[in-house]
PDB file of C-alpha atoms in Angstrom:
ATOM      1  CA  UNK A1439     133.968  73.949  94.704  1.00  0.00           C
ATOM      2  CA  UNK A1440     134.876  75.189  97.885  1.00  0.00           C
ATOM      3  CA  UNK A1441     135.974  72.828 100.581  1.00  0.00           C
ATOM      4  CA  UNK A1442     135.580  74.356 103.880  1.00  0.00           C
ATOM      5  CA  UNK A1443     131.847  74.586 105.618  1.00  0.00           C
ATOM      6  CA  UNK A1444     132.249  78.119 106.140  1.00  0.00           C
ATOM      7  CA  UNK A1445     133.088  78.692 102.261  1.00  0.00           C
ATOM      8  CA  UNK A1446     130.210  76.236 101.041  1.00  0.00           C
ATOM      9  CA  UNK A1447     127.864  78.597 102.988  1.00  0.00           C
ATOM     10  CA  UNK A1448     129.621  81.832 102.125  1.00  0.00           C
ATOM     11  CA  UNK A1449     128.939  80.685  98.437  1.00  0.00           C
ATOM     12  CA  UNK A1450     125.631  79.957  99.185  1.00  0.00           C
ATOM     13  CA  UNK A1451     125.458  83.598 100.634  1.00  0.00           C
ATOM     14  CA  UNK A1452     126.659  84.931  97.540  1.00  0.00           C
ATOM     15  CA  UNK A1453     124.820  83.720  95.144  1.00  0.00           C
ATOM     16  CA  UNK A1454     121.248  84.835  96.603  1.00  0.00           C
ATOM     17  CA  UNK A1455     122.374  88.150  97.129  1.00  0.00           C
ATOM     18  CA  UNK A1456     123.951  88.675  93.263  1.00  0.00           C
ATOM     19  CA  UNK A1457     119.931  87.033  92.605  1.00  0.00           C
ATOM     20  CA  UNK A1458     118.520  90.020  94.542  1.00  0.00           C
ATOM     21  CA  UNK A1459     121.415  92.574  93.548  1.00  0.00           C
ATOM     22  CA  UNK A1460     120.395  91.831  89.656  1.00  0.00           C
ATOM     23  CA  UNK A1461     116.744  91.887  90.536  1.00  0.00           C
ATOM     24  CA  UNK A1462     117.076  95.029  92.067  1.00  0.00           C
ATOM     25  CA  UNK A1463     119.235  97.101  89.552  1.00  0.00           C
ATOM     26  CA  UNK A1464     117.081  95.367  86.776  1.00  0.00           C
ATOM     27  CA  UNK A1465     113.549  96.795  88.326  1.00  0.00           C
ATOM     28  CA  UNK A1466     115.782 100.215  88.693  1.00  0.00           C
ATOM     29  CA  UNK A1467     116.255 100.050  84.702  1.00  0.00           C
ATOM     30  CA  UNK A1468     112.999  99.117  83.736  1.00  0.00           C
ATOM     31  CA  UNK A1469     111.770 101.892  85.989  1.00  0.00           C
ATOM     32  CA  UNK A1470     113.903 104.366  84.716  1.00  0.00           C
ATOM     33  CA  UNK A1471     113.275 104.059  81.146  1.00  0.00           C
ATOM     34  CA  UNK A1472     109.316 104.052  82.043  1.00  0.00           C
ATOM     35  CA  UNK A1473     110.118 107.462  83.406  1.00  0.00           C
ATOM     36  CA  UNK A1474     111.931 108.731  80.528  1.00  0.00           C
ATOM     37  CA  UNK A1475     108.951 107.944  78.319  1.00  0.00           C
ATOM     38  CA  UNK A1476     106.731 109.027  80.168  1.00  0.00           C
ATOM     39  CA  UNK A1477     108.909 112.744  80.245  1.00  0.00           C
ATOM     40  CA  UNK A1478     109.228 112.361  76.462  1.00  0.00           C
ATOM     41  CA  UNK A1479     105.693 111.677  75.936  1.00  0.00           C
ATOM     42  CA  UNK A1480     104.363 114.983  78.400  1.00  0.00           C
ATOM     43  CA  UNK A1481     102.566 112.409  80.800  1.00  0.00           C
ATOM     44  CA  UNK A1482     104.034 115.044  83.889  1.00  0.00           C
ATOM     45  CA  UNK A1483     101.631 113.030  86.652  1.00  0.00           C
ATOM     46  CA  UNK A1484     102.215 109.680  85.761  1.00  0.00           C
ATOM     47  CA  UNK A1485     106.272 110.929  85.594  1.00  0.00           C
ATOM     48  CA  UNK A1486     105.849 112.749  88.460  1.00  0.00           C
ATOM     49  CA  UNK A1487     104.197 109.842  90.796  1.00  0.00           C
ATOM     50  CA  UNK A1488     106.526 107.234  88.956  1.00  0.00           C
ATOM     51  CA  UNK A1489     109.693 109.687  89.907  1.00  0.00           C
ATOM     52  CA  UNK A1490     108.866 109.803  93.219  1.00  0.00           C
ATOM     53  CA  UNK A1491     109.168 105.950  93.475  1.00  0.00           C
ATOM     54  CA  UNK A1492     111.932 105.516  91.177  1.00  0.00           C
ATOM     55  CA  UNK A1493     114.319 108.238  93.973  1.00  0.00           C
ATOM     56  CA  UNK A1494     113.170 106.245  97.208  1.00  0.00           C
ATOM     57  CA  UNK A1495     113.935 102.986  94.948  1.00  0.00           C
ATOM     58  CA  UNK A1496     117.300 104.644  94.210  1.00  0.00           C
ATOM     59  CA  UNK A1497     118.208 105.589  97.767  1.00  0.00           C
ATOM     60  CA  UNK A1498     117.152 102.227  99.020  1.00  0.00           C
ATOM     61  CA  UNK A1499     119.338 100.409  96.712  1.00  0.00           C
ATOM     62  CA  UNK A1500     122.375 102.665  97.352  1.00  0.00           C
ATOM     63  CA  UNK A1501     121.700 102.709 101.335  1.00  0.00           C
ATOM     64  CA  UNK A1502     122.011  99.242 100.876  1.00  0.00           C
ATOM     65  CA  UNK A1503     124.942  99.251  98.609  1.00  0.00           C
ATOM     66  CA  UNK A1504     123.420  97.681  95.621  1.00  0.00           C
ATOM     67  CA  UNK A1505     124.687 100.623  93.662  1.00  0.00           C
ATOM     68  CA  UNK A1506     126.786 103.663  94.261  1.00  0.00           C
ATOM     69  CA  UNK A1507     125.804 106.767  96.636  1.00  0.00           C
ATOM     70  CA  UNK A1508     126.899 109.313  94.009  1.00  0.00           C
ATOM     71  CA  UNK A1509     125.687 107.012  91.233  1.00  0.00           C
ATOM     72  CA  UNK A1510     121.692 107.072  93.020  1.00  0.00           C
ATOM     73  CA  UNK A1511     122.330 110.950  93.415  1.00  0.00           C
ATOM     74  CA  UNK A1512     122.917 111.160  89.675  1.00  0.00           C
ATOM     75  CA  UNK A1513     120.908 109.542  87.760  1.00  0.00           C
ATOM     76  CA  UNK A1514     118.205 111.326  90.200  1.00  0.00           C
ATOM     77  CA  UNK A1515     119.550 114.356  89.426  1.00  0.00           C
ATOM     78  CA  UNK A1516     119.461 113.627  85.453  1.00  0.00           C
ATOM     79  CA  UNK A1517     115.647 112.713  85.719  1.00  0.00           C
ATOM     80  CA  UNK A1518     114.749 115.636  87.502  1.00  0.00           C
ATOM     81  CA  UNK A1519     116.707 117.937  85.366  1.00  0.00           C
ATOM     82  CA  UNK A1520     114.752 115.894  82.188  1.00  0.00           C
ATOM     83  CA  UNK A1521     111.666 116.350  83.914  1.00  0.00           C
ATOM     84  CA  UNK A1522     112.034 119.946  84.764  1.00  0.00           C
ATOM     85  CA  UNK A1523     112.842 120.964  80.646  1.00  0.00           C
ATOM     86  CA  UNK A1524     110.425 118.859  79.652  1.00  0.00           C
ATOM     87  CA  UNK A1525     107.826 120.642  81.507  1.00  0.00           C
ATOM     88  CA  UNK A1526     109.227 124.107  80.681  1.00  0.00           C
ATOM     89  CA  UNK A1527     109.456 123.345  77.381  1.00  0.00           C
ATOM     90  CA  UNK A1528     105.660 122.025  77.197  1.00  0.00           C
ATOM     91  CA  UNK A1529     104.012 125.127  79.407  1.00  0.00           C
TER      92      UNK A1529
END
């Protein structure tokens, strides 16, 4: 246990925003494998729409350093690039 005020809060600090960090990249895997079944199964507006929310969720969470610039960039990248064979592939 820390003994300094400063350190009691800065613990404090830390531990609701490691609650809202794990909240965050946990709604960012749930949303993600949503969208990968929905690719899988052909559903392209419900991907599309749920895409859509899934980048801005992305961007948000890397503007705000919850994860990785590059790392937001890439796994957008990966869906669109599923997306786009999928769709191919099904026309």
């Amino acid at each position: 246990m820390p003994n300094k005020k400063a350190a009691i809060k800065s613990l404090r600090k830390d531990k609701k925003k490691h609650a809202k960090n794990k909240a965050v990249k946990s709604e960012l895997r749930t949303l993600t494998k949503k969208a990968r079944l929905l690719i899988t199964d052909g559903k392209k507006n419900e991907a599309e729409t749920l895409l859509r929310t899934l980048e801005s969720k992305l961007d948000r969470a890397a503007k705000s350093h919850i994860i990785k610039k590059e790392n937001a960039a890439r796994k957008v990248s990966r869906l669109r690039t599923h997306f786009a064979s999928a769709s191919k592939s099904a026309s």
